[in-house]
Amino acid sequence: NPAKPPDTSKFKEDDWAWMHERISHLCVGWKRPKGGGKMESCQNRGGGWRYYEAKGDQDASATQFVLLALREAVRAGYPLNAVAPDVWKDAAEGARSFQVKEGGFRYMSDYPWSAGMTAASVASLLICKEQLILAKKPVPDWLDGSVADGIRFLGEIFDVETNRGDDSIKEHRPGYH
């Protein structure tokens, strides 16, 4: 049985079970409805997520979408910190892993930086910081510096006409604008 939120009147029992199943899948693993067997969480060991389950694989875009969803679940009353106490700390580490020395962020570890992924990763770090503070948990010492470097970097490279990317990489295709 999933733990009940502090105010169970916010959710119908079926809605609560639905939300808990999905959040558990994202953060703490879940049981497959058919055939049993434990399935690992979508959050990988690096702290981030991917659009599909893939061990050790994460990307800045999927990570941001999951963090936005988890933040809204918490705002709706879901006790995420009781269910997955390290999710925000681990996610912050995952987002940080995309950062390059100049301050920008990559889509994945083997991709070049881009303005879009820098903005997404800065937002991810800020969500993690907000949720760590609300949960009265320590914010990593490096987090504010990483955010500041990302914002500074965006200020230097932002271009309204294109999703700027690492120009030193010939094959770079900045993609989505």
PDB file of C-alpha atoms in Angstrom:
ATOM      1  CA  ASN A   1       0.000   0.000   0.000  1.00  0.00           C
ATOM      2  CA  PRO A   2       1.380   3.398  -0.906  1.00  0.00           C
ATOM      3  CA  ALA A   3       1.753   5.895   1.896  1.00  0.00           C
ATOM      4  CA  LYS A   4      -1.137   8.338   2.076  1.00  0.00           C
ATOM      5  CA  PRO A   5      -0.452  12.048   1.665  1.00  0.00           C
ATOM      6  CA  PRO A   6      -0.974  14.214   4.746  1.00  0.00           C
ATOM      7  CA  ASP A   7      -4.331  15.457   3.393  1.00  0.00           C
ATOM      8  CA  THR A   8      -5.983  12.471   1.733  1.00  0.00           C
ATOM      9  CA  SER A   9      -9.025  14.566   0.808  1.00  0.00           C
ATOM     10  CA  LYS A  10      -6.956  16.077  -2.019  1.00  0.00           C
ATOM     11  CA  PHE A  11      -7.081  12.801  -3.965  1.00  0.00           C
ATOM     12  CA  LYS A  12      -9.587  10.087  -4.727  1.00  0.00           C
ATOM     13  CA  GLU A  13      -8.162   6.700  -3.805  1.00  0.00           C
ATOM     14  CA  ASP A  14      -7.845   5.647  -7.467  1.00  0.00           C
ATOM     15  CA  ASP A  15      -6.084   8.914  -8.330  1.00  0.00           C
ATOM     16  CA  TRP A  16      -3.696   8.446  -5.435  1.00  0.00           C
ATOM     17  CA  ALA A  17      -2.826   4.909  -6.545  1.00  0.00           C
ATOM     18  CA  TRP A  18      -2.323   6.089 -10.141  1.00  0.00           C
ATOM     19  CA  MET A  19      -0.027   8.939  -9.067  1.00  0.00           C
ATOM     20  CA  HIS A  20       1.935   6.771  -6.655  1.00  0.00           C
ATOM     21  CA  GLU A  21       2.533   4.083  -9.286  1.00  0.00           C
ATOM     22  CA  ARG A  22       3.926   6.589 -11.769  1.00  0.00           C
ATOM     23  CA  ILE A  23       6.038   8.531  -9.316  1.00  0.00           C
ATOM     24  CA  SER A  24       7.418   5.316  -7.874  1.00  0.00           C
ATOM     25  CA  HIS A  25       8.348   4.226 -11.380  1.00  0.00           C
ATOM     26  CA  LEU A  26      10.176   7.497 -11.937  1.00  0.00           C
ATOM     27  CA  CYS A  27      12.037   7.542  -8.636  1.00  0.00           C
ATOM     28  CA  VAL A  28      12.016   4.381  -6.563  1.00  0.00           C
ATOM     29  CA  GLY A  29      11.205   1.444  -8.804  1.00  0.00           C
ATOM     30  CA  TRP A  30       7.904  -0.344  -9.179  1.00  0.00           C
ATOM     31  CA  LYS A  31       6.432  -3.794  -9.695  1.00  0.00           C
ATOM     32  CA  ARG A  32       5.250  -4.724 -13.129  1.00  0.00           C
ATOM     33  CA  PRO A  33       1.486  -5.228 -13.174  1.00  0.00           C
ATOM     34  CA  LYS A  34       1.830  -8.425 -15.249  1.00  0.00           C
ATOM     35  CA  GLY A  35       4.353 -11.139 -14.600  1.00  0.00           C
ATOM     36  CA  GLY A  36       5.686  -9.668 -11.357  1.00  0.00           C
ATOM     37  CA  GLY A  37       9.386  -8.988 -11.023  1.00  0.00           C
ATOM     38  CA  LYS A  38      11.004  -5.789  -9.884  1.00  0.00           C
ATOM     39  CA  MET A  39      11.647  -3.119 -12.491  1.00  0.00           C
ATOM     40  CA  GLU A  40      14.261  -0.523 -11.772  1.00  0.00           C
ATOM     41  CA  SER A  41      13.456   3.134 -11.447  1.00  0.00           C
ATOM     42  CA  CYS A  42      13.717   5.339 -14.515  1.00  0.00           C
ATOM     43  CA  GLN A  43      16.065   7.620 -12.559  1.00  0.00           C
ATOM     44  CA  ASN A  44      19.482   6.271 -13.356  1.00  0.00           C
ATOM     45  CA  ARG A  45      22.542   6.059 -11.156  1.00  0.00           C
ATOM     46  CA  GLY A  46      23.778   9.393 -12.526  1.00  0.00           C
ATOM     47  CA  GLY A  47      20.668  11.084 -11.108  1.00  0.00           C
ATOM     48  CA  GLY A  48      19.000  12.023 -14.388  1.00  0.00           C
ATOM     49  CA  TRP A  49      16.370  10.523 -16.656  1.00  0.00           C
ATOM     50  CA  ARG A  50      15.885   9.510 -20.276  1.00  0.00           C
ATOM     51  CA  TYR A  51      12.714   9.283 -22.386  1.00  0.00           C
ATOM     52  CA  TYR A  52      12.794   5.527 -21.960  1.00  0.00           C
ATOM     53  CA  GLU A  53      14.361   3.183 -19.469  1.00  0.00           C
ATOM     54  CA  ALA A  54      18.024   2.831 -20.210  1.00  0.00           C
ATOM     55  CA  LYS A  55      20.587   1.965 -17.584  1.00  0.00           C
ATOM     56  CA  GLY A  56      23.232   4.641 -17.213  1.00  0.00           C
ATOM     57  CA  ASP A  57      21.730   6.860 -19.909  1.00  0.00           C
ATOM     58  CA  GLN A  58      20.363  10.305 -19.138  1.00  0.00           C
ATOM     59  CA  ASP A  59      19.662  13.532 -20.961  1.00  0.00           C
ATOM     60  CA  ALA A  60      19.070  17.120 -19.893  1.00  0.00           C
ATOM     61  CA  SER A  61      15.728  17.427 -21.655  1.00  0.00           C
ATOM     62  CA  ALA A  62      14.025  14.377 -20.142  1.00  0.00           C
ATOM     63  CA  THR A  63      15.534  15.252 -16.761  1.00  0.00           C
ATOM     64  CA  GLN A  64      13.944  18.703 -16.866  1.00  0.00           C
ATOM     65  CA  PHE A  65      10.525  17.289 -17.812  1.00  0.00           C
ATOM     66  CA  VAL A  66      10.607  14.757 -14.968  1.00  0.00           C
ATOM     67  CA  LEU A  67      11.674  17.398 -12.455  1.00  0.00           C
ATOM     68  CA  LEU A  68       8.842  19.686 -13.547  1.00  0.00           C
ATOM     69  CA  ALA A  69       6.372  16.820 -13.070  1.00  0.00           C
ATOM     70  CA  LEU A  70       7.780  15.815  -9.677  1.00  0.00           C
ATOM     71  CA  ARG A  71       7.703  19.425  -8.507  1.00  0.00           C
ATOM     72  CA  GLU A  72       4.019  19.636  -9.432  1.00  0.00           C
ATOM     73  CA  ALA A  73       3.296  16.346  -7.651  1.00  0.00           C
ATOM     74  CA  VAL A  74       4.852  17.796  -4.492  1.00  0.00           C
ATOM     75  CA  ARG A  75       2.830  20.991  -4.917  1.00  0.00           C
ATOM     76  CA  ALA A  76      -0.312  18.841  -5.210  1.00  0.00           C
ATOM     77  CA  GLY A  77       0.491  17.189  -1.872  1.00  0.00           C
ATOM     78  CA  TYR A  78       2.411  14.080  -2.865  1.00  0.00           C
ATOM     79  CA  PRO A  79       4.955  13.235  -0.101  1.00  0.00           C
ATOM     80  CA  LEU A  80       7.871  12.683  -2.464  1.00  0.00           C
ATOM     81  CA  ASN A  81      10.507  13.281   0.202  1.00  0.00           C
ATOM     82  CA  ALA A  82       9.072  10.425   2.263  1.00  0.00           C
ATOM     83  CA  VAL A  83       8.867   8.093  -0.761  1.00  0.00           C
ATOM     84  CA  ALA A  84      12.165   9.055  -2.471  1.00  0.00           C
ATOM     85  CA  PRO A  85      14.257  11.048   0.030  1.00  0.00           C
ATOM     86  CA  ASP A  86      17.322  11.518  -2.213  1.00  0.00           C
ATOM     87  CA  VAL A  87      15.597  12.264  -5.504  1.00  0.00           C
ATOM     88  CA  TRP A  88      16.385  16.021  -5.515  1.00  0.00           C
ATOM     89  CA  LYS A  89      20.020  15.632  -4.469  1.00  0.00           C
ATOM     90  CA  ASP A  90      20.584  12.890  -7.037  1.00  0.00           C
ATOM     91  CA  ALA A  91      18.799  14.880  -9.750  1.00  0.00           C
ATOM     92  CA  ALA A  92      20.956  17.940  -9.042  1.00  0.00           C
ATOM     93  CA  GLU A  93      24.071  15.781  -9.482  1.00  0.00           C
ATOM     94  CA  GLY A  94      22.627  14.435 -12.717  1.00  0.00           C
ATOM     95  CA  ALA A  95      21.931  17.913 -14.083  1.00  0.00           C
ATOM     96  CA  ARG A  96      25.379  19.088 -13.064  1.00  0.00           C
ATOM     97  CA  SER A  97      26.981  16.246 -15.027  1.00  0.00           C
ATOM     98  CA  PHE A  98      25.904  17.925 -18.293  1.00  0.00           C
ATOM     99  CA  GLN A  99      27.837  21.130 -17.564  1.00  0.00           C
ATOM    100  CA  VAL A 100      30.981  21.991 -19.553  1.00  0.00           C
ATOM    101  CA  LYS A 101      33.881  24.032 -18.145  1.00  0.00           C
ATOM    102  CA  GLU A 102      32.745  27.210 -19.970  1.00  0.00           C
ATOM    103  CA  GLY A 103      29.431  27.094 -18.069  1.00  0.00           C
ATOM    104  CA  GLY A 104      27.048  25.749 -20.716  1.00  0.00           C
ATOM    105  CA  PHE A 105      25.249  22.417 -20.582  1.00  0.00           C
ATOM    106  CA  ARG A 106      24.980  19.500 -23.009  1.00  0.00           C
ATOM    107  CA  TYR A 107      21.978  17.381 -23.983  1.00  0.00           C
ATOM    108  CA  MET A 108      23.908  14.195 -23.143  1.00  0.00           C
ATOM    109  CA  SER A 109      27.461  13.499 -22.065  1.00  0.00           C
ATOM    110  CA  ASP A 110      28.702  12.976 -25.631  1.00  0.00           C
ATOM    111  CA  TYR A 111      26.924  16.004 -27.116  1.00  0.00           C
ATOM    112  CA  PRO A 112      28.160  19.592 -27.431  1.00  0.00           C
ATOM    113  CA  TRP A 113      26.642  22.356 -25.325  1.00  0.00           C
ATOM    114  CA  SER A 114      23.640  24.309 -26.556  1.00  0.00           C
ATOM    115  CA  ALA A 115      21.690  27.326 -25.337  1.00  0.00           C
ATOM    116  CA  GLY A 116      18.505  25.274 -25.030  1.00  0.00           C
ATOM    117  CA  MET A 117      20.066  22.588 -22.865  1.00  0.00           C
ATOM    118  CA  THR A 118      21.826  25.226 -20.777  1.00  0.00           C
ATOM    119  CA  ALA A 119      18.481  26.876 -20.024  1.00  0.00           C
ATOM    120  CA  ALA A 120      16.868  23.493 -19.278  1.00  0.00           C
ATOM    121  CA  SER A 121      19.679  22.436 -16.947  1.00  0.00           C
ATOM    122  CA  VAL A 122      19.761  25.746 -15.072  1.00  0.00           C
ATOM    123  CA  ALA A 123      15.995  25.372 -14.541  1.00  0.00           C
ATOM    124  CA  SER A 124      16.526  21.787 -13.337  1.00  0.00           C
ATOM    125  CA  LEU A 125      19.120  22.897 -10.803  1.00  0.00           C
ATOM    126  CA  LEU A 126      16.837  25.666  -9.547  1.00  0.00           C
ATOM    127  CA  ILE A 127      13.944  23.205  -9.118  1.00  0.00           C
ATOM    128  CA  CYS A 128      16.239  20.873  -7.149  1.00  0.00           C
ATOM    129  CA  LYS A 129      17.423  23.742  -4.947  1.00  0.00           C
ATOM    130  CA  GLU A 130      13.849  24.881  -4.280  1.00  0.00           C
ATOM    131  CA  GLN A 131      12.736  21.384  -3.331  1.00  0.00           C
ATOM    132  CA  LEU A 132      15.777  20.693  -1.147  1.00  0.00           C
ATOM    133  CA  ILE A 133      15.083  23.925   0.766  1.00  0.00           C
ATOM    134  CA  LEU A 134      11.376  23.064   1.149  1.00  0.00           C
ATOM    135  CA  ALA A 135      12.350  19.597   2.420  1.00  0.00           C
ATOM    136  CA  LYS A 136      14.829  21.201   4.846  1.00  0.00           C
ATOM    137  CA  LYS A 137      17.701  19.272   3.294  1.00  0.00           C
ATOM    138  CA  PRO A 138      21.182  20.590   2.583  1.00  0.00           C
ATOM    139  CA  VAL A 139      21.759  22.254  -0.773  1.00  0.00           C
ATOM    140  CA  PRO A 140      25.065  21.135  -2.330  1.00  0.00           C
ATOM    141  CA  ASP A 141      27.779  23.791  -1.977  1.00  0.00           C
ATOM    142  CA  TRP A 142      28.458  23.776  -5.728  1.00  0.00           C
ATOM    143  CA  LEU A 143      24.853  24.344  -6.849  1.00  0.00           C
ATOM    144  CA  ASP A 144      24.685  28.159  -6.757  1.00  0.00           C
ATOM    145  CA  GLY A 145      27.998  28.454  -8.597  1.00  0.00           C
ATOM    146  CA  SER A 146      26.841  26.030 -11.278  1.00  0.00           C
ATOM    147  CA  VAL A 147      23.621  28.004 -11.782  1.00  0.00           C
ATOM    148  CA  ALA A 148      25.531  31.300 -11.890  1.00  0.00           C
ATOM    149  CA  ASP A 149      27.968  29.895 -14.469  1.00  0.00           C
ATOM    150  CA  GLY A 150      25.066  28.671 -16.612  1.00  0.00           C
ATOM    151  CA  ILE A 151      23.263  32.015 -16.463  1.00  0.00           C
ATOM    152  CA  ARG A 152      26.470  33.915 -17.226  1.00  0.00           C
ATOM    153  CA  PHE A 153      27.121  31.595 -20.151  1.00  0.00           C
ATOM    154  CA  LEU A 154      23.604  32.124 -21.523  1.00  0.00           C
ATOM    155  CA  GLY A 155      24.113  35.879 -21.255  1.00  0.00           C
ATOM    156  CA  GLU A 156      27.226  35.578 -23.401  1.00  0.00           C
ATOM    157  CA  ILE A 157      25.903  33.262 -26.116  1.00  0.00           C
ATOM    158  CA  PHE A 158      22.132  33.771 -26.283  1.00  0.00           C
ATOM    159  CA  ASP A 159      20.798  34.544 -29.739  1.00  0.00           C
ATOM    160  CA  VAL A 160      17.094  34.977 -30.419  1.00  0.00           C
ATOM    161  CA  GLU A 161      17.546  33.765 -34.006  1.00  0.00           C
ATOM    162  CA  THR A 162      18.987  30.317 -33.233  1.00  0.00           C
ATOM    163  CA  ASN A 163      19.655  27.727 -30.547  1.00  0.00           C
ATOM    164  CA  ARG A 164      23.379  28.457 -30.305  1.00  0.00           C
ATOM    165  CA  GLY A 165      25.667  25.493 -29.910  1.00  0.00           C
ATOM    166  CA  ASP A 166      29.328  24.678 -29.663  1.00  0.00           C
ATOM    167  CA  ASP A 167      30.713  26.173 -32.881  1.00  0.00           C
ATOM    168  CA  SER A 168      34.026  24.308 -32.472  1.00  0.00           C
ATOM    169  CA  ILE A 169      32.322  21.010 -33.311  1.00  0.00           C
ATOM    170  CA  LYS A 170      31.880  20.752 -37.070  1.00  0.00           C
ATOM    171  CA  GLU A 171      29.038  18.231 -36.848  1.00  0.00           C
ATOM    172  CA  HIS A 172      27.092  20.346 -34.362  1.00  0.00           C
ATOM    173  CA  ARG A 173      23.460  20.692 -35.296  1.00  0.00           C
ATOM    174  CA  PRO A 174      21.796  22.924 -32.725  1.00  0.00           C
ATOM    175  CA  GLY A 175      18.403  21.423 -33.498  1.00  0.00           C
ATOM    176  CA  TYR A 176      15.348  22.788 -31.853  1.00  0.00           C
ATOM    177  CA  HIS A 177      14.869  26.517 -31.835  1.00  0.00           C
TER     178      HIS A 177
END
